């Protein structure tokens, strides 16, 4: 076997991420005023896409055990019955790793994205993704997904792990 | 007319807020481990409750014009077709003012709650509430509600405004 394949995070943009999901971010061009112009609303940045009969739920995920880079990716998961969103509840370093929906996935299919520190993401249903990692204990993320943890998570172990490298720029 | 009636915010707790909605907060007793125990998940803190046929959407509201206290409450709104959640995207001062769902509402029905700086809320469908205010320009909130802005907002002007006072303790 040769050395472990590596993946370098690229900057998260809505265009680059479009095949995998939505970027939840406040981009000035999309704002509408609300509440007598005391606020601007960046509307419908993500739309929940859930199987009929499933409710959307709002949860919080809090990091107990921070990860560090380089990080060995050996496990991916997908949620076939609905979209899943993660939004940081305070500015933080955040990396997401994804691969297009499909029955199989290999290390060659992976794309890694580093956020600007405030962006959140919503994965389209079925999109393979690295389970959430964070780099600081106590970091909290709001999670918006389907209320069906039992039948809504497939996992796959990569035949060959991939090494997630430090991004060129941290936020 | 006598002096304007006043309302003093009380501390936001799940029990006190239960008639009006859910508190979105990380309370240790409700956590489950996830992602190989790297995280704990505070699961289903709020459940979306939307009319059939409406999608849930995720938006961001950003404060352009901060409010200050005391604040004159003269307008309430409600969303008859679905729940609505607001979660601050960084720690902040936050006050919510609510009244039970019903056809009429008066100043005597109001309850005001001050958060601990991190808590979010989800209003039950139909619950009257003061339109969102914030105390710092640029403060951002994640909003999770129904994609039907056109037919999902009733407004009512109070016959007599109520003065929202500074809470005894800010977070």
Coordinates of C-alpha atoms in Angstrom, one line a residue:
Chain A
X1 CA 0.0 0.0 0.0
X2 CA 1.1 3.5 -0.8
X3 CA 0.7 6.5 1.5
X4 CA -2.7 7.4 2.7
X5 CA -4.6 9.6 0.2
X6 CA -5.0 13.2 1.3
X7 CA -7.7 15.8 0.9
X8 CA -7.3 19.5 1.2
X9 CA -10.3 21.6 2.2
X10 CA -11.4 24.3 -0.2
X11 CA -13.4 27.4 0.7
X12 CA -17.1 26.8 1.1
X13 CA -19.2 28.7 -1.4
X14 CA -22.9 28.2 -2.4
X15 CA -21.9 27.4 -5.9
X16 CA -19.2 24.8 -5.1
X17 CA -21.5 23.2 -2.5
X18 CA -24.7 23.1 -4.6
X19 CA -24.4 19.4 -5.6
X20 CA -24.3 18.5 -1.9
X21 CA -26.6 21.0 -0.2
X22 CA -27.2 24.6 0.9
X23 CA -25.0 27.1 2.6
X24 CA -26.7 28.9 5.4
X25 CA -25.1 32.3 5.5
X26 CA -26.1 36.0 5.5
X27 CA -25.2 37.3 2.0
X28 CA -26.2 40.9 1.6
X29 CA -27.6 40.5 -1.9
X30 CA -30.4 38.2 -0.7
X31 CA -31.8 40.2 2.2
X32 CA -35.3 41.5 2.6
X33 CA -36.3 44.0 5.3
X34 CA -38.6 42.8 8.1
X35 CA -40.1 44.1 11.4
X36 CA -40.4 47.8 10.3
X37 CA -36.8 47.6 8.8
X38 CA -35.3 46.9 12.2
X39 CA -34.0 43.6 10.7
X40 CA -33.1 42.2 7.4
X41 CA -34.1 38.6 6.6
X42 CA -32.0 36.2 4.5
X43 CA -35.0 34.1 3.6
X44 CA -35.3 30.4 3.0
X45 CA -31.5 29.7 2.9
X46 CA -32.4 26.1 3.2
X47 CA -35.7 24.2 2.8
X48 CA -36.4 21.1 4.8
X49 CA -36.8 18.1 2.6
X50 CA -38.3 15.2 4.7
X51 CA -40.2 12.1 3.9
X52 CA -43.9 12.4 4.3
X53 CA -45.0 11.7 7.8
X54 CA -41.7 12.8 9.4
X55 CA -41.5 16.0 11.5
X56 CA -38.7 18.4 11.4
X57 CA -37.0 18.8 14.8
X58 CA -34.5 21.3 16.2
X59 CA -31.7 19.9 18.3
X60 CA -28.3 21.1 19.7
X61 CA -25.0 19.2 19.2
X62 CA -22.3 20.1 21.6
X63 CA -18.7 19.0 21.2
X64 CA -17.3 17.0 24.1
X65 CA -14.1 15.7 22.5
X66 CA -12.5 18.0 19.9
X67 CA -10.8 16.7 16.9
X68 CA -7.5 17.8 15.4
X69 CA -5.9 17.9 12.0
X70 CA -4.7 16.0 10.1
X71 CA -7.8 13.9 10.7
X72 CA -8.3 10.4 9.4
X73 CA -11.6 10.0 7.6
X74 CA -12.7 6.4 7.6
X75 CA -16.5 6.6 8.1
X76 CA -19.2 8.4 6.2
X77 CA -22.9 8.5 6.8
X78 CA -26.1 9.5 4.9
X79 CA -29.7 10.2 5.8
X80 CA -32.0 8.8 3.2
X81 CA -35.2 10.1 4.6
X82 CA -34.4 13.8 4.9
X83 CA -32.1 16.8 4.8
X84 CA -29.9 17.7 7.7
X85 CA -28.6 21.1 8.7
X86 CA -25.8 22.2 11.0
X87 CA -25.3 25.8 12.0
X88 CA -22.7 26.9 14.5
X89 CA -24.1 28.8 17.5
X90 CA -20.9 30.8 17.8
X91 CA -18.1 31.6 15.3
X92 CA -15.8 28.6 15.0
X93 CA -13.5 26.6 12.7
X94 CA -15.6 24.2 10.8
X95 CA -14.9 21.7 8.0
X96 CA -17.4 19.5 6.2
X97 CA -16.6 16.5 4.0
X98 CA -19.1 15.3 1.5
X99 CA -19.7 13.0 -1.5
X100 CA -22.6 12.8 -3.9
X101 CA -25.6 10.7 -3.1
X102 CA -25.3 7.2 -4.5
X103 CA -25.1 3.6 -3.5
X104 CA -21.3 3.5 -3.3
X105 CA -18.7 6.0 -2.3
X106 CA -14.9 5.9 -2.2
X107 CA -12.2 8.2 -1.1
X108 CA -11.9 9.6 -4.6
X109 CA -15.4 11.0 -4.4
X110 CA -14.8 13.2 -1.4
X111 CA -14.8 17.0 -1.3
X112 CA -13.8 18.9 1.8
X113 CA -14.9 22.5 2.5
X114 CA -13.8 24.9 5.2
X115 CA -16.4 27.5 6.3
X116 CA -15.8 31.2 6.9
X117 CA -16.4 30.6 10.6
X118 CA -20.1 31.6 10.5
X119 CA -21.6 29.6 7.7
X120 CA -23.8 26.6 8.3
X121 CA -24.7 23.9 5.9
X122 CA -27.7 21.7 5.0
X123 CA -26.9 18.4 3.4
X124 CA -29.4 17.2 0.8
X125 CA -31.0 13.9 1.7
X126 CA -28.8 11.0 0.8
X127 CA -25.6 13.0 0.5
X128 CA -22.7 11.1 2.1
X129 CA -20.9 13.2 4.7
X130 CA -18.3 12.8 7.4
X131 CA -20.0 12.7 10.8
X132 CA -19.7 16.2 12.5
X133 CA -16.3 17.0 14.0
X134 CA -15.4 20.2 15.9
X135 CA -12.1 21.7 17.0
X136 CA -13.0 23.1 20.4
X137 CA -14.7 21.5 23.3
X138 CA -18.1 23.1 24.1
X139 CA -18.6 24.3 20.5
X140 CA -22.4 24.1 19.9
X141 CA -24.3 23.6 16.6
X142 CA -28.0 23.9 15.9
X143 CA -29.2 20.8 14.1
X144 CA -32.4 20.8 12.0
X145 CA -33.3 17.3 10.7
X146 CA -36.0 14.6 10.6
X147 CA -37.3 13.0 13.7
X148 CA -36.4 9.5 12.7
X149 CA -33.0 8.5 14.0
X150 CA -33.8 4.8 13.9
X151 CA -34.3 4.3 10.1
X152 CA -32.6 7.3 8.8
X153 CA -28.8 6.8 9.0
X154 CA -26.7 4.6 6.8
X155 CA -23.0 4.3 7.5
X156 CA -20.1 3.2 5.3
X157 CA -16.5 2.5 6.1
X158 CA -14.1 3.6 3.4
X159 CA -12.0 0.8 1.9
X160 CA -9.1 3.1 2.3
X161 CA -9.1 6.0 4.9
X162 CA -8.4 9.6 3.6
X163 CA -6.4 12.1 5.5
X164 CA -8.1 15.5 6.0
X165 CA -5.4 18.2 5.9
X166 CA -5.3 21.6 7.5
X167 CA -6.9 24.2 5.3
X168 CA -4.8 26.8 3.7
X169 CA -6.6 29.5 5.6
X170 CA -8.6 29.3 8.8
X171 CA -11.4 31.9 9.4
Chain B
X1 CA -55.6 57.9 31.0
X2 CA -53.3 56.8 33.7
X3 CA -49.6 56.0 33.2
X4 CA -48.6 53.4 30.6
X5 CA -48.8 49.9 32.0
X6 CA -45.4 48.3 32.5
X7 CA -44.1 44.7 32.1
X8 CA -41.0 43.4 33.8
X9 CA -39.2 40.5 32.1
X10 CA -38.9 37.3 34.1
X11 CA -36.2 34.6 33.6
X12 CA -36.9 32.3 30.7
X13 CA -37.4 28.7 31.8
X14 CA -39.0 25.8 29.9
X15 CA -41.7 25.4 32.5
X16 CA -42.7 29.1 32.5
X17 CA -42.6 29.2 28.7
X18 CA -44.5 25.9 28.1
X19 CA -47.9 27.5 27.4
X20 CA -46.3 29.6 24.6
X21 CA -43.7 27.3 23.1
X22 CA -40.3 25.6 23.6
X23 CA -37.0 26.8 24.9
X24 CA -34.1 25.7 22.7
X25 CA -31.2 25.3 25.1
X26 CA -28.6 22.7 26.0
X27 CA -29.6 21.3 29.4
X28 CA -27.3 18.6 30.6
X29 CA -30.0 16.2 31.8
X30 CA -31.4 15.8 28.3
X31 CA -28.3 14.9 26.4
X32 CA -27.5 11.7 24.4
X33 CA -24.0 11.0 23.1
X34 CA -23.5 10.9 19.3
X35 CA -20.7 10.5 16.8
X36 CA -18.7 8.0 18.8
X37 CA -19.2 10.2 22.0
X38 CA -17.3 13.1 20.4
X39 CA -20.6 15.1 20.8
X40 CA -23.7 15.1 23.0
X41 CA -27.0 15.8 21.3
X42 CA -29.8 17.7 23.0
X43 CA -32.5 16.0 20.8
X44 CA -35.7 17.4 19.6
X45 CA -35.8 20.5 21.7
X46 CA -38.4 21.8 19.4
X47 CA -40.6 20.1 16.8
X48 CA -41.8 21.9 13.7
X49 CA -45.6 22.1 13.6
X50 CA -46.7 23.3 10.2
X51 CA -49.9 23.1 8.1
X52 CA -49.9 20.2 5.7
X53 CA -48.3 21.3 2.4
X54 CA -46.0 23.9 3.9
X55 CA -42.3 23.3 4.0
X56 CA -40.1 24.3 6.9
X57 CA -37.4 26.8 5.9
X58 CA -34.2 28.0 7.6
X59 CA -33.5 31.8 7.4
X60 CA -31.3 34.3 9.1
X61 CA -32.5 37.6 10.6
X62 CA -29.9 40.2 11.2
X63 CA -30.5 43.3 13.3
X64 CA -30.0 46.6 11.4
X65 CA -31.6 49.0 14.0
X66 CA -31.1 48.0 17.6
X67 CA -33.9 48.7 20.1
X68 CA -33.4 50.0 23.6
X69 CA -35.3 49.7 26.9
X70 CA -37.7 50.8 28.1
X71 CA -39.5 49.7 24.9
X72 CA -43.0 50.6 24.0
X73 CA -44.9 47.5 22.8
X74 CA -47.8 48.4 20.6
X75 CA -47.9 45.6 18.0
X76 CA -48.2 41.8 18.3
X77 CA -48.2 39.2 15.6
X78 CA -49.0 35.5 15.3
X79 CA -48.5 32.8 12.7
X80 CA -51.6 30.7 12.4
X81 CA -50.1 28.1 10.0
X82 CA -47.0 27.1 11.9
X83 CA -44.5 27.3 14.6
X84 CA -41.6 29.8 14.5
X85 CA -38.2 29.4 16.1
X86 CA -35.5 32.1 16.8
X87 CA -32.1 31.0 18.0
X88 CA -29.3 33.6 18.5
X89 CA -26.1 32.9 16.4
X90 CA -23.9 34.4 19.1
X91 CA -24.5 35.1 22.7
X92 CA -26.7 38.2 23.2
X93 CA -29.3 40.0 25.2
X94 CA -32.7 38.7 24.2
X95 CA -36.2 39.4 25.4
X96 CA -39.4 37.8 24.1
X97 CA -42.9 38.9 24.9
X98 CA -45.8 36.5 24.3
X99 CA -49.5 36.0 25.0
X100 CA -51.6 32.8 24.7
X101 CA -53.1 32.0 21.3
X102 CA -56.7 33.3 21.0
X103 CA -58.7 35.7 19.0
X104 CA -58.2 38.7 21.2
X105 CA -55.3 39.9 23.2
X106 CA -54.7 42.8 25.5
X107 CA -51.8 44.2 27.4
X108 CA -52.9 42.3 30.5
X109 CA -52.3 39.0 28.8
X110 CA -48.6 39.7 28.1
X111 CA -45.7 37.8 29.6
X112 CA -42.1 38.9 29.0
X113 CA -39.0 36.7 29.3
X114 CA -35.3 37.4 29.3
X115 CA -33.0 34.6 28.1
X116 CA -29.7 33.6 29.6
X117 CA -28.0 34.9 26.5
X118 CA -27.8 31.6 24.6
X119 CA -31.4 30.2 24.8
X120 CA -33.6 30.3 21.7
X121 CA -37.3 29.9 21.5
X122 CA -39.9 28.3 19.3
X123 CA -43.4 29.9 19.5
X124 CA -46.3 27.5 19.1
X125 CA -48.5 28.3 16.2
X126 CA -50.9 31.0 16.9
X127 CA -49.1 32.4 20.0
X128 CA -49.1 36.1 20.0
X129 CA -45.6 37.6 20.2
X130 CA -43.8 40.9 20.0
X131 CA -42.0 41.1 16.6
X132 CA -38.3 40.3 17.2
X133 CA -36.2 43.1 18.6
X134 CA -32.5 43.0 19.4
X135 CA -30.2 45.3 21.3
X136 CA -27.1 45.2 19.1
X137 CA -26.7 46.0 15.4
X138 CA -25.5 43.0 13.5
X139 CA -26.9 40.5 15.9
X140 CA -28.0 37.5 13.9
X141 CA -30.7 34.9 14.7
X142 CA -31.5 31.6 12.9
X143 CA -35.2 31.4 12.1
X144 CA -37.0 28.1 11.4
X145 CA -40.6 28.5 10.3
X146 CA -43.0 27.9 7.5
X147 CA -42.6 28.9 3.9
X148 CA -45.7 30.9 3.7
X149 CA -45.1 34.5 4.6
X150 CA -48.2 35.7 2.6
X151 CA -50.9 34.0 4.6
X152 CA -49.3 33.3 7.8
X153 CA -49.0 36.5 9.8
X154 CA -51.8 38.3 11.7
X155 CA -51.0 41.6 13.4
X156 CA -52.8 43.3 16.2
X157 CA -52.3 46.8 17.6
X158 CA -52.8 46.9 21.4
X159 CA -55.5 49.3 22.5
X160 CA -53.1 50.6 25.0
X161 CA -49.3 50.2 24.6
X162 CA -47.3 48.4 27.3
X163 CA -43.8 49.5 28.4
X164 CA -41.2 46.8 28.4
X165 CA -38.8 47.4 31.2
X166 CA -35.2 46.5 31.7
X167 CA -34.9 43.0 33.3
X168 CA -33.5 42.8 36.8
X169 CA -30.5 40.8 35.5
X170 CA -29.0 40.7 32.0
X171 CA -27.0 37.6 31.0

